[in-house]
Coordinates of C-alpha atoms in Angstrom, one line a residue:
X295 CA 0.0 0.0 0.0
X296 CA 1.5 3.3 -1.1
X297 CA 1.2 6.4 1.0
X298 CA 0.5 9.2 -1.5
X299 CA -0.1 12.3 0.7
X300 CA -0.8 13.6 4.2
X301 CA -3.3 16.4 4.7
X302 CA -5.9 18.1 7.0
X303 CA -9.5 16.9 6.5
X304 CA -13.0 17.5 7.8
X305 CA -15.1 14.4 8.3
X306 CA -18.8 14.7 7.2
X307 CA -21.6 12.3 7.8
X308 CA -24.3 12.1 5.2
X309 CA -27.8 10.8 6.1
X310 CA -29.5 9.2 3.1
X311 CA -32.3 11.7 3.4
X312 CA -29.9 14.5 2.6
X313 CA -28.2 15.4 -0.6
X314 CA -24.4 14.9 -1.0
X315 CA -22.1 17.5 -2.6
X316 CA -24.9 20.1 -2.5
X317 CA -22.3 22.9 -2.7
X318 CA -21.9 22.3 -6.5
X319 CA -25.4 23.5 -7.1
X320 CA -24.4 27.0 -6.0
X321 CA -21.6 27.1 -8.6
X322 CA -22.1 28.2 -12.2
X323 CA -18.8 26.5 -13.2
X324 CA -16.5 23.7 -11.9
X325 CA -12.8 24.4 -12.7
X326 CA -10.3 21.6 -13.2
X327 CA -12.9 19.0 -12.6
X328 CA -11.8 15.5 -11.7
X329 CA -14.1 12.6 -10.8
X330 CA -13.7 9.0 -9.9
X331 CA -17.0 7.2 -9.1
X332 CA -18.4 3.7 -9.2
X333 CA -21.5 1.8 -10.4
X334 CA -22.8 -1.3 -12.1
X335 CA -21.5 -2.1 -15.7
X336 CA -25.1 -2.6 -16.8
X337 CA -26.0 0.9 -15.5
X338 CA -23.2 2.8 -17.4
X339 CA -25.8 4.8 -19.3
X340 CA -27.6 6.3 -16.2
X341 CA -24.2 6.7 -14.4
X342 CA -22.8 8.8 -17.2
X343 CA -26.0 10.7 -17.7
X344 CA -25.9 11.8 -14.0
X345 CA -22.2 12.8 -14.1
X346 CA -22.8 14.7 -17.4
X347 CA -25.9 16.6 -16.2
X348 CA -24.7 17.4 -12.7
X349 CA -20.9 18.0 -13.4
X350 CA -19.6 17.9 -16.9
X351 CA -22.0 20.6 -18.2
X352 CA -20.5 23.0 -15.8
X353 CA -16.8 22.0 -16.3
X354 CA -14.4 24.8 -17.0
X355 CA -10.7 25.4 -17.3
X356 CA -8.6 22.4 -18.3
X357 CA -10.4 19.4 -19.7
X358 CA -12.3 17.4 -17.1
X359 CA -11.0 13.9 -16.2
X360 CA -13.7 11.3 -15.4
X361 CA -13.0 7.7 -14.4
X362 CA -16.0 5.4 -14.0
X363 CA -15.3 2.2 -12.1
X364 CA -17.7 -0.5 -13.2
X365 CA -18.7 -3.7 -11.4
X366 CA -19.5 -6.9 -13.2
X367 CA -17.7 -6.2 -16.5
X368 CA -16.4 -9.8 -16.6
X369 CA -20.0 -11.1 -16.3
X370 CA -21.4 -9.2 -19.3
X371 CA -23.0 -11.4 -21.9
X372 CA -23.0 -10.6 -25.7
X373 CA -26.3 -8.7 -25.4
X374 CA -25.2 -6.6 -22.5
X375 CA -21.9 -5.9 -24.2
X376 CA -23.8 -4.7 -27.3
X377 CA -25.8 -2.3 -25.1
X378 CA -22.6 -1.0 -23.6
X379 CA -21.2 -0.5 -27.1
X380 CA -24.2 1.7 -27.9
X381 CA -23.7 3.7 -24.7
X382 CA -20.0 4.2 -25.5
X383 CA -20.9 5.6 -29.0
X384 CA -23.3 8.0 -27.4
X385 CA -20.7 9.1 -24.8
X386 CA -18.2 9.6 -27.6
X387 CA -20.5 12.1 -29.3
X388 CA -20.7 14.2 -26.1
X389 CA -17.0 14.3 -25.2
X390 CA -15.1 16.6 -27.6
X391 CA -12.8 17.9 -24.9
X392 CA -13.0 15.7 -21.8
X393 CA -11.0 12.6 -20.9
X394 CA -13.3 9.7 -19.8
X395 CA -12.1 6.3 -18.7
X396 CA -13.9 3.0 -17.9
X397 CA -12.2 0.8 -15.3
X398 CA -13.1 -2.8 -14.4
X399 CA -11.4 -2.7 -10.9
X400 CA -11.7 0.7 -9.3
X401 CA -13.9 1.3 -6.2
X402 CA -12.6 4.9 -5.4
X403 CA -14.9 7.8 -4.9
X404 CA -13.3 11.2 -5.5
X405 CA -14.6 14.7 -6.5
X406 CA -12.1 17.5 -7.1
X407 CA -12.6 21.0 -8.5
X408 CA -11.6 24.6 -7.8
X409 CA -8.9 23.6 -5.4
X410 CA -11.2 21.5 -3.2
X411 CA -11.3 17.6 -3.0
X412 CA -13.8 15.2 -1.5
X413 CA -13.2 11.6 -0.7
X414 CA -15.3 9.0 1.0
X415 CA -17.9 6.2 0.6
X416 CA -20.4 8.3 -1.4
X417 CA -20.6 7.6 -5.1
X418 CA -21.2 10.5 -7.5
X419 CA -24.4 9.0 -8.9
X420 CA -28.1 9.2 -8.5
X421 CA -27.6 7.8 -5.1
X422 CA -26.0 11.1 -4.0
X423 CA -29.5 12.8 -4.3
X424 CA -31.8 13.0 -1.3
X425 CA -33.5 9.6 -0.9
X426 CA -37.0 10.9 -0.2
X427 CA -37.0 13.4 -3.1
X428 CA -35.7 10.7 -5.4
X429 CA -38.4 8.2 -4.3
X430 CA -41.0 10.7 -5.6
X431 CA -39.2 11.5 -8.8
X432 CA -39.2 9.7 -12.2
X433 CA -35.8 8.2 -11.4
X434 CA -35.9 4.5 -10.9
X435 CA -33.3 3.7 -8.2
X436 CA -31.8 5.5 -5.2
X437 CA -29.4 4.1 -2.5
X438 CA -30.5 4.4 1.1
X439 CA -27.2 4.3 3.0
X440 CA -25.4 6.3 5.5
X441 CA -22.2 7.7 4.0
X442 CA -19.0 9.5 5.0
X443 CA -17.3 12.3 3.0
X444 CA -13.9 13.7 3.8
X445 CA -13.3 17.3 2.7
X446 CA -9.6 18.0 2.1
X447 CA -8.7 21.4 3.6
X448 CA -5.2 21.7 2.0
X449 CA -5.0 23.6 -1.2
X450 CA -2.1 21.5 -2.7
X451 CA -4.0 18.8 -4.6
X452 CA -1.1 17.3 -6.5
X453 CA -2.0 14.0 -5.0
X454 CA -5.2 13.9 -7.0
X455 CA -3.2 13.6 -10.3
X456 CA -1.0 11.0 -8.6
X457 CA -4.0 9.0 -7.5
X458 CA -5.4 9.1 -11.0
X459 CA -2.1 8.0 -12.5
X460 CA -2.0 5.0 -10.1
X461 CA -5.4 3.8 -11.2
X462 CA -4.8 4.4 -14.9
X463 CA -1.5 2.5 -14.7
X464 CA -3.6 -0.6 -14.4
X465 CA -4.0 -0.3 -18.1
X466 CA -5.2 -3.8 -18.9
X467 CA -8.4 -3.2 -17.0
X468 CA -8.9 0.3 -18.2
X469 CA -10.1 1.8 -21.5
X470 CA -10.4 5.4 -22.6
X471 CA -13.4 6.7 -24.6
X472 CA -12.5 9.3 -27.3
X473 CA -14.5 11.0 -30.1
X474 CA -13.3 8.3 -32.5
X475 CA -15.5 5.7 -30.7
X476 CA -18.5 7.2 -32.4
X477 CA -17.6 4.6 -35.0
X478 CA -19.4 1.4 -34.2
X479 CA -16.6 -0.9 -35.2
X480 CA -14.1 0.9 -33.0
X481 CA -16.6 1.0 -30.1
X482 CA -17.2 -2.7 -30.5
X483 CA -13.5 -3.4 -30.4
X484 CA -13.1 -1.3 -27.3
X485 CA -15.8 -3.1 -25.4
X486 CA -14.7 -6.5 -26.6
X487 CA -11.2 -5.8 -25.3
X488 CA -12.5 -4.3 -22.0
X489 CA -14.7 -7.4 -21.3
X490 CA -12.0 -9.8 -22.3
X491 CA -9.4 -8.2 -20.1
X492 CA -11.8 -8.2 -17.2
X493 CA -12.4 -11.9 -17.6
X494 CA -8.7 -12.5 -17.9
X495 CA -8.3 -10.8 -14.5
X496 CA -10.9 -13.1 -13.1
X497 CA -9.0 -16.1 -14.5
X498 CA -5.8 -14.8 -12.8
X499 CA -7.8 -14.4 -9.6
X500 CA -9.0 -18.0 -9.9
X501 CA -5.4 -19.2 -10.5
X502 CA -4.3 -17.3 -7.4
X503 CA -7.1 -18.8 -5.3
X504 CA -6.4 -22.2 -6.8
X505 CA -2.7 -21.8 -5.7
X506 CA -3.9 -21.0 -2.2
X507 CA -6.1 -24.1 -2.2
X508 CA -3.2 -26.2 -3.4
X509 CA -0.9 -24.8 -0.7
X510 CA -3.6 -25.4 1.9
X511 CA -3.9 -29.0 1.0
X512 CA -0.2 -29.5 0.8
X513 CA 0.3 -28.0 4.2
X514 CA -2.5 -30.1 5.7
X515 CA -2.3 -33.5 4.1
X516 CA -4.7 -34.7 6.8
X517 CA -7.6 -32.2 7.0
X518 CA -9.2 -34.3 9.7
X519 CA -7.5 -34.5 13.1
X520 CA -8.2 -38.2 13.4
X521 CA -7.4 -39.8 16.7
X522 CA -6.1 -43.2 16.1
X523 CA -6.6 -46.1 18.4
X524 CA -3.5 -47.1 20.4
X525 CA -2.0 -50.2 18.8
X526 CA 1.4 -51.8 18.4
X527 CA 3.4 -51.5 15.2
X528 CA 3.6 -55.2 15.1
X529 CA -0.2 -55.6 14.8
X530 CA -0.3 -53.0 12.0
X531 CA 2.6 -54.7 10.1
X532 CA 0.9 -58.1 10.4
X533 CA -2.3 -56.8 8.9
X534 CA -0.5 -54.9 6.1
X535 CA 1.3 -58.1 5.2
X536 CA -1.9 -60.1 5.3
X537 CA -3.6 -57.6 3.0
X538 CA -0.7 -58.0 0.5
X539 CA -0.6 -61.8 0.7
X540 CA -4.3 -62.7 0.6
X541 CA -6.3 -62.8 -2.6
X542 CA -9.4 -61.4 -0.9
X543 CA -7.9 -58.7 1.3
X544 CA -11.2 -56.8 2.1
X545 CA -11.7 -58.7 5.4
X546 CA -8.2 -57.8 6.5
X547 CA -8.7 -54.2 5.5
X548 CA -11.8 -54.0 7.7
X549 CA -9.7 -55.4 10.5
X550 CA -7.1 -52.7 9.9
X551 CA -9.8 -50.0 9.9
X552 CA -11.2 -51.3 13.2
X553 CA -7.7 -51.5 14.6
X554 CA -6.7 -48.0 13.7
X555 CA -10.0 -46.0 13.7
X556 CA -12.4 -45.6 16.6
X557 CA -15.1 -44.7 14.1
X558 CA -15.6 -44.3 10.3
X559 CA -18.3 -41.5 10.6
X560 CA -16.5 -38.2 10.3
X561 CA -19.5 -35.9 10.2
X562 CA -18.0 -34.0 13.1
X563 CA -15.4 -32.8 10.8
X564 CA -17.9 -30.5 9.2
X565 CA -17.6 -28.3 12.2
X566 CA -13.8 -28.3 12.3
X567 CA -11.7 -25.2 11.7
X568 CA -9.9 -26.6 8.6
X569 CA -13.2 -27.0 6.9
X570 CA -14.1 -23.3 7.5
X571 CA -10.8 -22.2 6.1
X572 CA -11.3 -24.5 3.1
X573 CA -14.7 -23.0 2.5
X574 CA -13.3 -19.5 2.7
X575 CA -10.7 -20.3 0.0
X576 CA -13.2 -22.0 -2.3
X577 CA -15.6 -19.0 -2.0
X578 CA -12.9 -16.8 -3.6
X579 CA -13.1 -18.9 -6.8
X580 CA -15.0 -17.4 -9.7
X581 CA -18.3 -19.0 -10.7
X582 CA -16.7 -20.4 -13.8
X583 CA -13.9 -22.2 -11.9
X584 CA -14.1 -25.9 -12.7
X585 CA -15.5 -28.0 -9.9
X586 CA -16.4 -25.0 -7.6
X587 CA -20.1 -25.9 -7.4
X588 CA -19.4 -29.5 -6.8
X589 CA -16.9 -28.7 -4.1
X590 CA -19.3 -26.4 -2.3
X591 CA -22.2 -28.9 -2.6
X592 CA -20.1 -31.6 -1.1
X593 CA -18.9 -29.4 1.8
X594 CA -22.4 -28.0 2.5
X595 CA -24.2 -31.4 2.3
X596 CA -25.8 -32.2 5.6
X597 CA -25.4 -35.9 5.2
X598 CA -22.8 -37.6 7.4
X599 CA -19.3 -37.6 6.0
X600 CA -18.5 -41.4 5.9
X601 CA -15.5 -43.3 4.7
X602 CA -17.0 -45.0 1.7
X603 CA -16.3 -48.7 1.0
X604 CA -15.8 -47.7 -2.7
X605 CA -12.4 -46.3 -1.7
X606 CA -11.2 -49.6 -0.4
X607 CA -9.6 -50.8 -3.6
X608 CA -7.5 -47.6 -3.8
X609 CA -6.6 -48.0 -0.2
X610 CA -5.6 -51.6 -0.7
X611 CA -3.4 -50.7 -3.6
X612 CA -1.8 -48.0 -1.6
X613 CA -1.1 -50.4 1.2
X614 CA 0.5 -52.8 -1.3
X615 CA 2.8 -50.1 -2.5
X616 CA 3.8 -49.2 1.1
X617 CA 4.4 -52.9 1.8
X618 CA 6.6 -53.3 -1.3
X619 CA 8.7 -50.2 -0.5
X620 CA 9.2 -51.3 3.1
X621 CA 9.8 -55.1 2.6
X622 CA 6.6 -56.0 4.4
X623 CA 5.2 -58.4 1.7
X624 CA 6.7 -61.2 3.8
X625 CA 7.2 -60.8 7.5
X626 CA 9.8 -63.6 7.7
X627 CA 11.9 -62.0 5.0
X628 CA 11.4 -58.6 6.7
X629 CA 12.8 -60.0 10.0
X630 CA 15.7 -61.6 8.2
X631 CA 16.6 -58.4 6.4
X632 CA 16.1 -56.2 9.4
X633 CA 17.5 -58.5 12.1
X634 CA 20.7 -56.4 12.7
X635 CA 18.5 -53.4 13.2
X636 CA 16.2 -55.4 15.5
X637 CA 19.2 -56.5 17.5
X638 CA 20.4 -52.9 17.8
X639 CA 16.9 -51.9 18.9
X640 CA 16.9 -54.5 21.6
X641 CA 20.3 -53.4 22.8
X642 CA 19.1 -49.9 23.2
X643 CA 15.7 -50.8 24.7
X644 CA 15.7 -51.3 28.5
X645 CA 12.2 -52.8 28.3
X646 CA 13.5 -55.9 26.6
X647 CA 17.1 -56.1 27.8
X648 CA 16.5 -58.5 30.7
X649 CA 14.6 -60.9 28.5
X650 CA 16.8 -61.0 25.4
X651 CA 20.2 -59.9 26.8
X652 CA 20.3 -62.5 29.5
X653 CA 23.7 -64.3 29.1
X654 CA 24.7 -62.1 26.2
X655 CA 26.5 -59.4 28.2
X656 CA 29.7 -60.3 30.2
X657 CA 30.7 -58.7 33.4
X658 CA 32.5 -55.9 31.5
X659 CA 29.4 -55.0 29.7
X660 CA 30.5 -56.4 26.3
X661 CA 27.7 -57.7 24.0
X662 CA 28.0 -61.2 22.5
X663 CA 26.3 -60.4 19.1
X664 CA 26.9 -63.9 17.9
X665 CA 24.7 -65.2 20.6
X666 CA 22.0 -62.7 19.7
X667 CA 22.2 -63.6 16.0
X668 CA 21.8 -67.3 16.9
X669 CA 18.5 -66.3 18.5
X670 CA 17.2 -65.3 15.0
X671 CA 18.5 -68.5 13.4
X672 CA 16.3 -71.1 11.9
X673 CA 17.2 -73.6 14.7
X674 CA 14.7 -74.1 17.5
X675 CA 17.6 -75.1 19.8
X676 CA 20.2 -72.8 21.5
X677 CA 23.3 -73.7 23.5
X678 CA 24.7 -71.4 26.2
X679 CA 28.1 -71.7 27.8
X680 CA 28.3 -71.2 31.5
X681 CA 31.3 -69.7 33.4
X682 CA 33.0 -73.1 33.7
X683 CA 32.8 -73.8 30.0
X684 CA 29.9 -76.3 30.1
X685 CA 27.3 -76.1 27.3
X686 CA 23.6 -76.1 28.1
X687 CA 20.9 -77.0 25.6
X688 CA 17.5 -75.2 25.7
X689 CA 14.7 -74.2 23.4
X690 CA 15.4 -71.0 21.4
X691 CA 13.8 -67.9 22.8
X692 CA 12.5 -66.6 19.5
X693 CA 11.8 -62.9 19.3
X694 CA 8.5 -61.9 17.8
X695 CA 7.8 -58.8 15.8
X696 CA 5.3 -57.7 18.5
X697 CA 8.2 -57.1 20.9
X698 CA 10.3 -54.9 18.6

């Protein structure tokens, strides 16, 4: 945000029953007139008529500069664009000396003339007239809003031109009407470019919002703060292996779901904060953004949000990929490949040291890794040597994956 100027101002409140900018009616001329106002694109004709009757007809001094910010340019259909073309041709016939611009993205309200400037929420349109008088006139629509208007007290109004330059620098969304646009072909080309560029800006907005959505999803791979049941890694690994090995893995998958998830109904998630943030991002998408309506319908649906069984096949395939990448297709092969790591884990874990390390550590604290390796051999029999050198036969104390 650029700071353009600092000045003394007087704050005015305008009740909708009062007229705004009434001082102009006491002036026979308005010197160095500059106006920025705002209205609907479909109301361009009435907006210009008001500015012309109330201000341009009294403009004096250097050519007036008028900028009309228009809402809904990107949504104009061919018929509405044709009506705007006719309006532009009519405007061009009335503007031999003034500069007039149409802008698809300007919401500023400014009136400047005779060394005075006014800024605020009040448009320079029919809505500036007293509401009650307007309701009894032939005019069709009047705003009924409280407004604020700042009157700039300083006489140095160089910032007015700076402000205009800032807005006009957004040239892709701005067009200038000149006397040459009395020609229908030129007027049509002007409006065609104006509407196209406004739609292009909407596309850019969609891309930006889409990027926000993508970033949101990447930062939060799990939108639901699911609380998993407490379970051992061994139980999970066994079920993963079973899913991979069995021809009909659906039953094992159900067991895995029951093991990990306390429930499969996630309707509570619709009240969660991530969903509110997701809705806010999606709301910024233009109506023509692919999939927006479907997304909103899915998020607003009052039906419970349930994990569908239809996703099981994808989930099973995902589990198979995980199993392949982590050698979990066969637990026996996994133990063989990982036994050194398992032994190291046992050595570091005080929970299992008394059970598995008995007889494998001498009085100096040295580990007999050969003895530990034997405990993972294919033999069911182990031999221990006592302090006197005698061998003792016993059943192998095989380690299970559950205890790793």
